[in-house]
mmCIF file of C-alpha atoms and ligand atoms in Angstrom:
data_model
loop_
_atom_site.group_PDB
_atom_site.id
_atom_site.type_symbol
_atom_site.label_atom_id
_atom_site.label_comp_id
_atom_site.label_asym_id
_atom_site.label_seq_id
_atom_site.Cartn_x
_atom_site.Cartn_y
_atom_site.Cartn_z
ATOM 1 C CA MET A 235 20.383 -1.564 14.018
ATOM 2 C CA LYS A 236 22.684 -3.165 11.474
ATOM 3 C CA ILE A 237 22.600 -2.360 7.711
ATOM 4 C CA LEU A 238 22.852 -5.574 5.848
ATOM 5 C CA SER A 239 24.363 -6.170 2.459
ATOM 6 C CA THR A 240 23.338 -9.827 2.057
ATOM 7 C CA THR A 241 19.796 -10.736 0.797
ATOM 8 C CA PRO A 242 16.811 -11.988 2.845
ATOM 9 C CA LYS A 243 16.559 -15.132 0.757
ATOM 10 C CA ALA A 244 20.241 -16.074 1.352
ATOM 11 C CA ASP A 245 19.699 -15.451 5.123
ATOM 12 C CA GLY A 246 16.500 -17.507 5.257
ATOM 13 C CA PHE A 247 13.978 -14.602 5.436
ATOM 14 C CA SER A 248 10.845 -14.094 3.392
ATOM 15 C CA MET A 249 7.885 -11.635 3.347
ATOM 16 C CA PRO A 250 4.958 -12.941 5.399
ATOM 17 C CA ALA A 251 1.388 -12.467 4.032
ATOM 18 C CA GLU A 252 -0.536 -9.525 5.332
ATOM 19 C CA PHE A 253 -3.134 -11.857 6.856
ATOM 20 C CA SER A 254 -0.519 -13.512 9.141
ATOM 21 C CA PRO A 255 -0.054 -12.130 12.667
ATOM 22 C CA HIS A 256 1.256 -8.553 13.096
ATOM 23 C CA TYR A 257 3.209 -6.925 15.794
ATOM 24 C CA GLY A 258 1.939 -3.585 14.546
ATOM 25 C CA CYS A 259 1.486 -1.045 11.796
ATOM 26 C CA ILE A 260 3.212 2.201 10.608
ATOM 27 C CA MET A 261 1.315 5.264 9.468
ATOM 28 C CA ILE A 262 2.449 8.835 8.588
ATOM 29 C CA TRP A 263 0.414 11.948 9.546
ATOM 30 C CA PRO A 264 -0.927 13.775 6.540
ATOM 31 C CA GLU A 265 0.178 17.419 6.097
ATOM 32 C CA ARG A 266 1.060 18.391 2.481
ATOM 33 C CA HIS A 267 -1.339 21.031 1.245
ATOM 34 C CA ASP A 268 -1.032 19.963 -2.371
ATOM 35 C CA SER A 269 -2.011 16.405 -1.526
ATOM 36 C CA TRP A 270 -4.678 16.889 1.137
ATOM 37 C CA GLN A 271 -7.368 19.599 0.767
ATOM 38 C CA ASN A 272 -8.113 22.360 3.210
ATOM 39 C CA GLY A 273 -4.897 22.048 5.155
ATOM 40 C CA ALA A 274 -5.363 18.266 5.540
ATOM 41 C CA TYR A 275 -7.907 18.730 8.299
ATOM 42 C CA ALA A 276 -10.454 16.201 6.916
ATOM 43 C CA ALA A 277 -7.598 13.810 5.986
ATOM 44 C CA ARG A 278 -6.279 13.869 9.522
ATOM 45 C CA LYS A 279 -9.720 12.932 10.853
ATOM 46 C CA ALA A 280 -9.858 10.003 8.446
ATOM 47 C CA PHE A 281 -6.312 8.941 9.443
ATOM 48 C CA VAL A 282 -7.255 9.068 13.158
ATOM 49 C CA ARG A 283 -10.300 6.913 12.560
ATOM 50 C CA ILE A 284 -8.019 4.290 10.807
ATOM 51 C CA ALA A 285 -5.286 4.494 13.431
ATOM 52 C CA LYS A 286 -7.900 3.878 16.178
ATOM 53 C CA ALA A 287 -9.449 0.900 14.419
ATOM 54 C CA ILE A 288 -6.070 -0.735 13.747
ATOM 55 C CA SER A 289 -4.830 -0.068 17.319
ATOM 56 C CA HIS A 290 -7.600 -2.117 18.812
ATOM 57 C CA SER A 291 -5.582 -5.241 17.696
ATOM 58 C CA GLU A 292 -1.986 -4.206 16.981
ATOM 59 C CA LYS A 293 0.514 -1.511 18.017
ATOM 60 C CA LEU A 294 0.126 1.590 15.791
ATOM 61 C CA THR A 295 3.060 3.851 15.317
ATOM 62 C CA MET A 296 2.332 7.265 13.790
ATOM 63 C CA LEU A 297 5.189 9.263 12.252
ATOM 64 C CA VAL A 298 4.703 13.032 12.390
ATOM 65 C CA SER A 299 6.523 16.206 11.612
ATOM 66 C CA ALA A 300 7.717 18.502 14.396
ATOM 67 C CA ALA A 301 5.145 21.096 13.379
ATOM 68 C CA GLN A 302 2.242 18.669 13.700
ATOM 69 C CA TYR A 303 3.564 16.676 16.756
ATOM 70 C CA GLU A 304 1.281 18.292 19.318
ATOM 71 C CA THR A 305 -1.842 18.128 17.139
ATOM 72 C CA ALA A 306 -1.202 14.449 16.355
ATOM 73 C CA ARG A 307 -0.579 13.594 19.933
ATOM 74 C CA ALA A 308 -3.790 15.321 21.054
ATOM 75 C CA MET A 309 -5.897 13.711 18.290
ATOM 76 C CA LEU A 310 -4.620 10.150 18.744
ATOM 77 C CA PRO A 311 -5.400 7.880 21.670
ATOM 78 C CA PRO A 312 -2.635 7.154 24.192
ATOM 79 C CA GLU A 313 -2.078 3.618 22.922
ATOM 80 C CA VAL A 314 -0.885 4.934 19.622
ATOM 81 C CA ARG A 315 2.901 5.652 19.528
ATOM 82 C CA VAL A 316 3.562 9.030 18.055
ATOM 83 C CA ILE A 317 7.167 9.661 16.874
ATOM 84 C CA GLU A 318 8.652 12.746 15.191
ATOM 85 C CA CYS A 319 10.008 11.882 11.738
ATOM 86 C CA SER A 320 10.692 14.074 8.609
ATOM 87 C CA THR A 321 8.779 12.803 5.564
ATOM 88 C CA ASP A 322 7.580 14.312 2.243
ATOM 89 C CA ASP A 323 4.085 12.921 2.460
ATOM 90 C CA ALA A 324 1.958 10.233 4.207
ATOM 91 C CA TRP A 325 2.328 7.002 2.146
ATOM 92 C CA ALA A 326 3.658 4.583 4.717
ATOM 93 C CA ARG A 327 2.959 1.547 2.413
ATOM 94 C CA ASP A 328 5.567 2.939 -0.066
ATOM 95 C CA THR A 329 8.127 4.611 2.208
ATOM 96 C CA ALA A 330 8.275 2.452 5.377
ATOM 97 C CA PRO A 331 10.192 -0.764 5.171
ATOM 98 C CA THR A 332 8.809 -4.006 3.733
ATOM 99 C CA PHE A 333 9.381 -6.572 6.547
ATOM 100 C CA VAL A 334 10.717 -10.048 6.153
ATOM 101 C CA LYS A 335 10.798 -12.856 8.745
ATOM 102 C CA ASN A 336 12.714 -16.107 9.218
ATOM 103 C CA ALA A 337 11.707 -19.552 10.620
ATOM 104 C CA GLU A 338 12.933 -18.551 14.176
ATOM 105 C CA GLY A 339 10.568 -15.530 14.050
ATOM 106 C CA GLU A 340 13.195 -12.775 13.659
ATOM 107 C CA VAL A 341 11.928 -9.789 11.677
ATOM 108 C CA ARG A 342 14.138 -7.490 9.491
ATOM 109 C CA GLY A 343 13.334 -4.540 7.261
ATOM 110 C CA ILE A 344 14.076 -3.823 3.617
ATOM 111 C CA ASP A 345 15.117 -0.305 2.627
ATOM 112 C CA TRP A 346 14.142 -0.047 -1.101
ATOM 113 C CA GLY A 347 15.076 3.018 -3.128
ATOM 114 C CA PHE A 348 12.138 5.505 -3.263
ATOM 115 C CA ASN A 349 11.818 8.190 -5.993
ATOM 116 C CA ALA A 350 8.172 9.349 -5.527
ATOM 117 C CA TRP A 351 6.675 6.950 -7.962
ATOM 118 C CA GLY A 352 8.927 7.505 -11.004
ATOM 119 C CA GLY A 353 11.547 10.218 -10.136
ATOM 120 C CA LEU A 354 12.212 12.833 -12.883
ATOM 121 C CA HIS A 355 10.590 10.561 -15.460
ATOM 122 C CA ASP A 356 7.001 10.725 -14.147
ATOM 123 C CA GLY A 357 7.301 11.023 -10.367
ATOM 124 C CA LEU A 358 4.540 12.847 -8.362
ATOM 125 C CA TYR A 359 6.669 15.319 -6.355
ATOM 126 C CA PHE A 360 10.155 16.636 -5.852
ATOM 127 C CA PRO A 361 12.124 16.377 -3.659
ATOM 128 C CA TRP A 362 11.558 12.970 -1.980
ATOM 129 C CA ASP A 363 14.794 12.613 0.074
ATOM 130 C CA ASN A 364 12.928 12.658 3.403
ATOM 131 C CA ASP A 365 10.675 9.816 2.177
ATOM 132 C CA ASN A 366 13.718 7.943 1.020
ATOM 133 C CA HIS A 367 15.150 7.894 4.626
ATOM 134 C CA VAL A 368 11.945 6.690 6.296
ATOM 135 C CA ALA A 369 12.569 2.924 6.046
ATOM 136 C CA ARG A 370 15.926 3.086 7.795
ATOM 137 C CA LYS A 371 14.540 5.313 10.517
ATOM 138 C CA VAL A 372 11.636 2.946 11.122
ATOM 139 C CA CYS A 373 14.014 -0.025 11.392
ATOM 140 C CA ASP A 374 15.951 2.006 13.975
ATOM 141 C CA ILE A 375 12.845 2.880 15.970
ATOM 142 C CA LEU A 376 11.695 -0.744 15.960
ATOM 143 C CA ASP A 377 15.214 -2.110 16.501
ATOM 144 C CA LYS A 378 15.154 -4.231 13.361
ATOM 145 C CA ASP A 379 18.212 -4.907 11.135
ATOM 146 C CA CYS A 380 17.794 -3.500 7.680
ATOM 147 C CA TYR A 381 18.666 -4.848 4.241
ATOM 148 C CA ASN A 382 20.083 -2.139 1.976
ATOM 149 C CA CYS A 383 18.326 -2.307 -1.427
ATOM 150 C CA ARG A 384 18.477 1.381 -2.176
ATOM 151 C CA ASP A 385 19.792 0.732 -5.719
ATOM 152 C CA PHE A 386 16.468 -0.784 -6.616
ATOM 153 C CA ILE A 387 13.415 1.394 -6.868
ATOM 154 C CA LEU A 388 10.279 -0.153 -5.332
ATOM 155 C CA GLU A 389 7.272 0.887 -3.356
ATOM 156 C CA GLY A 390 5.559 -1.405 -0.928
ATOM 157 C CA GLY A 391 2.270 -0.854 -2.746
ATOM 158 C CA SER A 392 3.526 -2.502 -5.845
ATOM 159 C CA ILE A 393 4.002 -5.974 -4.212
ATOM 160 C CA HIS A 394 1.842 -8.494 -2.382
ATOM 161 C CA SER A 395 3.036 -11.766 -0.958
ATOM 162 C CA ASP A 396 1.117 -14.892 0.034
ATOM 163 C CA GLY A 397 3.707 -15.755 2.513
ATOM 164 C CA GLU A 398 4.128 -19.174 0.785
ATOM 165 C CA GLY A 399 6.557 -18.268 -1.944
ATOM 166 C CA THR A 400 4.276 -16.280 -4.273
ATOM 167 C CA VAL A 401 4.623 -12.585 -5.017
ATOM 168 C CA MET A 402 2.172 -10.523 -7.166
ATOM 169 C CA THR A 403 3.040 -7.299 -8.908
ATOM 170 C CA THR A 404 1.931 -5.306 -12.070
ATOM 171 C CA GLU A 405 3.910 -4.945 -15.271
ATOM 172 C CA SER A 406 2.576 -1.325 -15.642
ATOM 173 C CA CYS A 407 4.411 -0.337 -12.546
ATOM 174 C CA LEU A 408 7.505 -2.417 -12.149
ATOM 175 C CA LEU A 409 8.452 -2.193 -15.891
ATOM 176 C CA SER A 410 7.732 1.527 -16.029
ATOM 177 C CA GLY A 411 10.440 3.953 -17.256
ATOM 178 C CA GLY A 412 10.621 5.664 -13.795
ATOM 179 C CA ARG A 413 11.484 2.622 -11.795
ATOM 180 C CA ASN A 414 14.459 0.457 -12.898
ATOM 181 C CA PRO A 415 14.650 1.018 -16.646
ATOM 182 C CA HIS A 416 18.225 -0.431 -16.827
ATOM 183 C CA MET A 417 16.848 -3.911 -15.644
ATOM 184 C CA THR A 418 15.151 -6.567 -17.678
ATOM 185 C CA LYS A 419 11.883 -8.215 -16.543
ATOM 186 C CA ALA A 420 13.817 -11.304 -15.621
ATOM 187 C CA GLU A 421 16.340 -9.353 -13.579
ATOM 188 C CA ILE A 422 13.513 -7.512 -11.685
ATOM 189 C CA GLU A 423 11.835 -10.799 -11.016
ATOM 190 C CA GLU A 424 15.023 -12.242 -9.609
ATOM 191 C CA LYS A 425 15.486 -9.143 -7.420
ATOM 192 C CA LEU A 426 11.973 -9.667 -6.035
ATOM 193 C CA CYS A 427 12.648 -13.285 -5.337
ATOM 194 C CA GLN A 428 15.944 -12.559 -3.566
ATOM 195 C CA TYR A 429 14.544 -9.856 -1.413
ATOM 196 C CA LEU A 430 11.086 -11.212 -0.671
ATOM 197 C CA GLY A 431 12.301 -14.802 -0.305
ATOM 198 C CA ALA A 432 9.864 -15.835 -3.042
ATOM 199 C CA GLU A 433 9.911 -18.596 -5.688
ATOM 200 C CA LYS A 434 7.395 -17.272 -8.126
ATOM 201 C CA VAL A 435 6.233 -13.802 -9.390
ATOM 202 C CA ILE A 436 2.772 -13.491 -10.847
ATOM 203 C CA TRP A 437 2.791 -10.473 -13.273
ATOM 204 C CA LEU A 438 -0.561 -8.866 -13.673
ATOM 205 C CA PRO A 439 -0.542 -6.593 -16.755
ATOM 206 C CA LYS A 440 -2.520 -3.624 -15.396
ATOM 207 C CA GLY A 441 -3.899 -1.962 -12.314
ATOM 208 C CA ILE A 442 -6.659 0.600 -11.659
ATOM 209 C CA TYR A 443 -7.528 3.171 -14.331
ATOM 210 C CA ASN A 444 -5.931 6.605 -13.564
ATOM 211 C CA ASP A 445 -3.906 5.189 -10.727
ATOM 212 C CA GLU A 446 -1.007 7.688 -10.546
ATOM 213 C CA THR A 447 1.425 5.132 -9.095
ATOM 214 C CA ASN A 448 1.636 3.524 -12.537
ATOM 215 C CA GLU A 449 -1.036 1.069 -11.250
ATOM 216 C CA HIS A 450 0.132 -0.490 -7.998
ATOM 217 C CA VAL A 451 -0.975 -4.084 -7.458
ATOM 218 C CA ASP A 452 -2.468 -3.147 -4.112
ATOM 219 C CA ASN A 453 -5.303 -1.291 -5.749
ATOM 220 C CA ILE A 454 -6.274 -4.088 -8.179
ATOM 221 C CA CYS A 455 -5.675 -7.439 -6.604
ATOM 222 C CA ALA A 456 -4.826 -8.786 -3.115
ATOM 223 C CA PHE A 457 -4.299 -12.192 -1.500
ATOM 224 C CA THR A 458 -6.974 -13.001 1.150
ATOM 225 C CA ALA A 459 -5.585 -16.416 1.929
ATOM 226 C CA ALA A 460 -2.983 -18.680 0.322
ATOM 227 C CA GLY A 461 -4.352 -19.564 -3.045
ATOM 228 C CA GLU A 462 -7.123 -16.973 -2.918
ATOM 229 C CA VAL A 463 -7.306 -13.418 -4.278
ATOM 230 C CA VAL A 464 -9.771 -10.623 -4.737
ATOM 231 C CA LEU A 465 -9.751 -8.710 -8.029
ATOM 232 C CA ALA A 466 -11.160 -5.213 -8.674
ATOM 233 C CA TRP A 467 -13.848 -5.693 -11.362
ATOM 234 C CA THR A 468 -16.579 -4.082 -13.502
ATOM 235 C CA ASP A 469 -19.053 -5.623 -15.952
ATOM 236 C CA ASN A 470 -19.311 -2.395 -17.842
ATOM 237 C CA GLU A 471 -17.394 -3.063 -21.092
ATOM 238 C CA ASN A 472 -17.454 0.644 -21.907
ATOM 239 C CA ASP A 473 -15.541 1.449 -18.734
ATOM 240 C CA PRO A 474 -11.726 1.713 -19.337
ATOM 241 C CA GLN A 475 -11.314 -0.515 -16.225
ATOM 242 C CA TYR A 476 -13.009 -3.380 -17.908
ATOM 243 C CA ALA A 477 -10.191 -4.307 -20.279
ATOM 244 C CA MET A 478 -7.631 -3.740 -17.530
ATOM 245 C CA SER A 479 -9.393 -6.065 -15.018
ATOM 246 C CA LYS A 480 -10.157 -8.637 -17.768
ATOM 247 C CA ALA A 481 -6.396 -8.762 -18.659
ATOM 248 C CA CYS A 482 -5.639 -9.476 -15.047
ATOM 249 C CA LEU A 483 -8.395 -12.080 -14.712
ATOM 250 C CA ASP A 484 -7.000 -13.982 -17.776
ATOM 251 C CA VAL A 485 -3.607 -14.150 -16.109
ATOM 252 C CA LEU A 486 -4.967 -15.155 -12.713
ATOM 253 C CA GLN A 487 -7.159 -18.005 -14.220
ATOM 254 C CA ASN A 488 -4.195 -19.422 -16.148
ATOM 255 C CA GLU A 489 -1.626 -19.133 -13.379
ATOM 256 C CA THR A 490 -0.642 -21.402 -10.480
ATOM 257 C CA ASP A 491 1.084 -20.125 -7.283
ATOM 258 C CA ALA A 492 4.515 -21.209 -6.024
ATOM 259 C CA LYS A 493 2.857 -24.325 -4.520
ATOM 260 C CA GLY A 494 1.254 -25.240 -7.738
ATOM 261 C CA ARG A 495 -2.251 -24.349 -6.645
ATOM 262 C CA LYS A 496 -4.818 -22.703 -9.050
ATOM 263 C CA LEU A 497 -6.009 -19.491 -7.623
ATOM 264 C CA ARG A 498 -9.499 -18.880 -6.421
ATOM 265 C CA VAL A 499 -10.537 -15.346 -7.716
ATOM 266 C CA ARG A 500 -13.327 -13.382 -6.066
ATOM 267 C CA LEU A 501 -14.482 -10.182 -7.803
ATOM 268 C CA LEU A 502 -14.712 -6.929 -5.861
ATOM 269 C CA TYR A 503 -16.757 -4.498 -7.988
ATOM 270 C CA ILE A 504 -15.364 -1.012 -8.211
ATOM 271 C CA PRO A 505 -17.845 1.842 -7.407
ATOM 272 C CA GLU A 506 -20.746 1.899 -9.884
ATOM 273 C CA LYS A 507 -20.428 5.689 -10.212
ATOM 274 C CA PRO A 508 -16.883 6.847 -10.915
ATOM 275 C CA VAL A 509 -15.426 8.721 -7.982
ATOM 276 C CA CYS A 510 -14.384 12.179 -9.479
ATOM 277 C CA MET A 511 -12.886 15.411 -8.029
ATOM 278 C CA THR A 512 -15.335 18.177 -7.504
ATOM 279 C CA GLU A 513 -14.563 21.792 -8.171
ATOM 280 C CA GLU A 514 -14.770 22.569 -4.449
ATOM 281 C CA GLU A 515 -12.242 19.872 -3.616
ATOM 282 C CA CYS A 516 -9.834 21.169 -6.277
ATOM 283 C CA GLU A 517 -10.192 24.677 -4.786
ATOM 284 C CA GLY A 518 -9.123 23.168 -1.367
ATOM 285 C CA LEU A 519 -5.787 21.959 -2.798
ATOM 286 C CA ASP A 520 -2.571 24.042 -2.993
ATOM 287 C CA LEU A 521 -0.778 24.318 -6.264
ATOM 288 C CA MET A 522 2.432 22.235 -6.766
ATOM 289 C CA ASP A 523 5.147 24.163 -8.602
ATOM 290 C CA GLY A 524 2.503 26.621 -9.703
ATOM 291 C CA GLU A 525 0.241 23.913 -11.257
ATOM 292 C CA PRO A 526 -2.982 22.257 -9.925
ATOM 293 C CA THR A 527 -2.392 18.735 -8.682
ATOM 294 C CA ARG A 528 -5.993 17.763 -9.591
ATOM 295 C CA ASP A 529 -8.622 18.905 -12.084
ATOM 296 C CA ALA A 530 -12.361 19.166 -11.509
ATOM 297 C CA GLY A 531 -14.083 16.023 -12.971
ATOM 298 C CA GLU A 532 -10.783 13.955 -12.739
ATOM 299 C CA ARG A 533 -11.537 10.344 -12.048
ATOM 300 C CA LEU A 534 -9.840 9.007 -8.930
ATOM 301 C CA ALA A 535 -8.494 5.519 -8.662
ATOM 302 C CA ALA A 536 -11.189 4.339 -6.324
ATOM 303 C CA SER A 537 -11.068 0.599 -5.518
ATOM 304 C CA TYR A 538 -12.236 -1.576 -2.630
ATOM 305 C CA VAL A 539 -9.125 -3.780 -2.996
ATOM 306 C CA ASN A 540 -7.098 -1.120 -1.132
ATOM 307 C CA PHE A 541 -8.153 -2.529 2.252
ATOM 308 C CA TYR A 542 -5.849 -3.200 5.276
ATOM 309 C CA ILE A 543 -5.879 -6.528 7.120
ATOM 310 C CA ALA A 544 -5.269 -5.928 10.840
ATOM 311 C CA ASN A 545 -4.927 -8.726 13.351
ATOM 312 C CA LYS A 546 -8.684 -8.657 14.196
ATOM 313 C CA ALA A 547 -10.204 -6.406 11.572
ATOM 314 C CA VAL A 548 -10.262 -5.573 7.932
ATOM 315 C CA LEU A 549 -10.591 -1.868 7.140
ATOM 316 C CA VAL A 550 -12.441 -1.362 3.858
ATOM 317 C CA PRO A 551 -12.708 1.918 1.944
ATOM 318 C CA GLN A 552 -16.191 3.232 1.338
ATOM 319 C CA PHE A 553 -17.129 5.852 -1.348
ATOM 320 C CA GLY A 554 -20.889 6.422 -0.705
ATOM 321 C CA ASP A 555 -21.664 4.165 -3.635
ATOM 322 C CA VAL A 556 -24.182 1.351 -4.160
ATOM 323 C CA ARG A 557 -21.206 -1.090 -4.359
ATOM 324 C CA ASP A 558 -19.981 -0.259 -0.820
ATOM 325 C CA LYS A 559 -21.976 -2.955 0.871
ATOM 326 C CA ASP A 560 -21.080 -5.606 -1.750
ATOM 327 C CA ALA A 561 -17.364 -4.950 -0.917
ATOM 328 C CA LEU A 562 -18.050 -5.476 2.873
ATOM 329 C CA ASP A 563 -19.930 -8.683 2.075
ATOM 330 C CA VAL A 564 -17.253 -10.198 -0.078
ATOM 331 C CA LEU A 565 -14.578 -9.316 2.289
ATOM 332 C CA GLY A 566 -16.722 -10.683 5.096
ATOM 333 C CA GLU A 567 -16.781 -13.944 3.366
ATOM 334 C CA CYS A 568 -12.977 -13.907 2.854
ATOM 335 C CA PHE A 569 -12.271 -12.980 6.456
ATOM 336 C CA PRO A 570 -14.926 -14.657 8.678
ATOM 337 C CA ASP A 571 -12.830 -14.325 11.853
ATOM 338 C CA ARG A 572 -12.139 -10.587 11.558
ATOM 339 C CA GLU A 573 -14.469 -7.580 12.024
ATOM 340 C CA ILE A 574 -15.137 -5.824 8.762
ATOM 341 C CA VAL A 575 -14.811 -2.085 9.398
ATOM 342 C CA PRO A 576 -16.123 0.330 6.764
ATOM 343 C CA ILE A 577 -14.094 3.516 6.506
ATOM 344 C CA PRO A 578 -15.379 6.579 4.582
ATOM 345 C CA ALA A 579 -12.457 7.120 2.236
ATOM 346 C CA ARG A 580 -13.218 10.160 0.086
ATOM 347 C CA ASP A 581 -10.807 12.354 2.060
ATOM 348 C CA ILE A 582 -7.999 9.737 1.503
ATOM 349 C CA ILE A 583 -8.578 8.967 -2.150
ATOM 350 C CA ILE A 584 -8.266 12.694 -2.953
ATOM 351 C CA GLY A 585 -4.550 12.219 -1.983
ATOM 352 C CA GLY A 586 -4.180 9.560 -4.660
ATOM 353 C CA GLY A 587 -4.235 6.332 -2.626
ATOM 354 C CA ASN A 588 -6.271 4.679 0.051
ATOM 355 C CA ILE A 589 -6.182 2.709 3.365
ATOM 356 C CA HIS A 590 -3.631 0.126 2.207
ATOM 357 C CA CYS A 591 -1.400 2.917 0.761
ATOM 358 C CA ILE A 592 -1.164 4.758 4.114
ATOM 359 C CA THR A 593 -0.393 1.677 6.265
ATOM 360 C CA GLN A 594 2.487 -0.792 6.544
ATOM 361 C CA GLN A 595 2.237 -3.899 8.643
ATOM 362 C CA VAL A 596 5.040 -5.062 10.854
ATOM 363 C CA PRO A 597 4.973 -8.838 11.329
ATOM 364 C CA GLU A 598 4.897 -10.364 14.780
ATOM 365 C CA SER A 599 8.428 -11.185 16.015
ATOM 366 C CA MET A 600 9.467 -14.048 18.236
ATOM 367 C CA ILE A 601 12.852 -12.605 18.864
ATOM 368 C CA ASP A 602 13.862 -9.364 20.756
ATOM 369 C CA ASN A 603 16.720 -7.821 18.817
HETATM 370 O O1 KQY B 833 -1.249 4.857 -3.689
HETATM 371 C C1 KQY B 833 -0.176 5.009 -3.217
HETATM 372 N N1 KQY B 833 0.557 3.990 -2.813
HETATM 373 C C2 KQY B 833 0.510 6.305 -3.158
HETATM 374 C C3 KQY B 833 -0.181 7.399 -3.885
HETATM 375 C C4 KQY B 833 0.661 8.631 -3.987
HETATM 376 C C5 KQY B 833 -0.121 9.710 -4.464
HETATM 377 C C6 KQY B 833 0.645 10.980 -4.369
HETATM 378 N N2 KQY B 833 -0.196 12.124 -4.696
#
């Protein structure tokens, strides 16, 4: 594996859309007792369910600590590749590389700087050095050359690409004080274009209410095809989410993408009943630095937009809410050629993210490195 100091755009590489063909997917085995309740036992079962559903149509690689290696190997089917790797938690979307591809079909990784969603400013745990090494290790495992972009803090959940020159992100995250406060918005935009091979950045103002990542885009809005997005939505004007989603809709309705197309926006209603921590769930979580990580009644950032698009399936979070089926129907319309797979997601959202946050796609490659 070579570490590259050029940029993907200068080398003719760009980030493919998630709905284009994958070689596979990276996940990380959950273990932290202050993220995952009751020793992460229920979370592991949810991760296994997701890994199995993804591995039906692409190669799934699960990173796991030495301590959990035997458990993971025993719980996962043989077609899943299980590799020992030190991490600080299980958010592969944010710590594994973002992959870019060129016209010949060569795939390379990007190693962004990672500081646990805000470092000492408003980050979610300390230390994070194992997580910060994951991207390079994954490039080594997959034999992909790797762009060094460690001087720029970015998580994969804060960007989406349509694969045709357009990138989406949120202002609340990328302009937050814990990411790259020394850079202007224009400089950040230029960095995204250089590394993702993009021509245009669509800045959504906000994300999902109470999203502890400073509102990653992958919880509020996603491309389902070139020129088409789904947006997390509520009609309830008294819900704090209403103004946040409305601000995003206003941008999307007035924007064009890199190819000059108006965007088709489909609405994905958030759960009707807010998804909140129970007292029992809080009891099951370890303290972090002597403090509880969650409080009873705390509203979790539950959104159906946090789905994963595999080669032949779309894995959709389900919260036991009356809106669950609507989400499956809307995504079924968006992806008529893929199986829509409902995944009970309560044991994942307790950790602070969802299916998209714990997965990172690896594009199909036409070249053996
Ligand atoms: O949603 C994500 N991409 C990560 C969430 C991290 C939560 C840590 N408790």
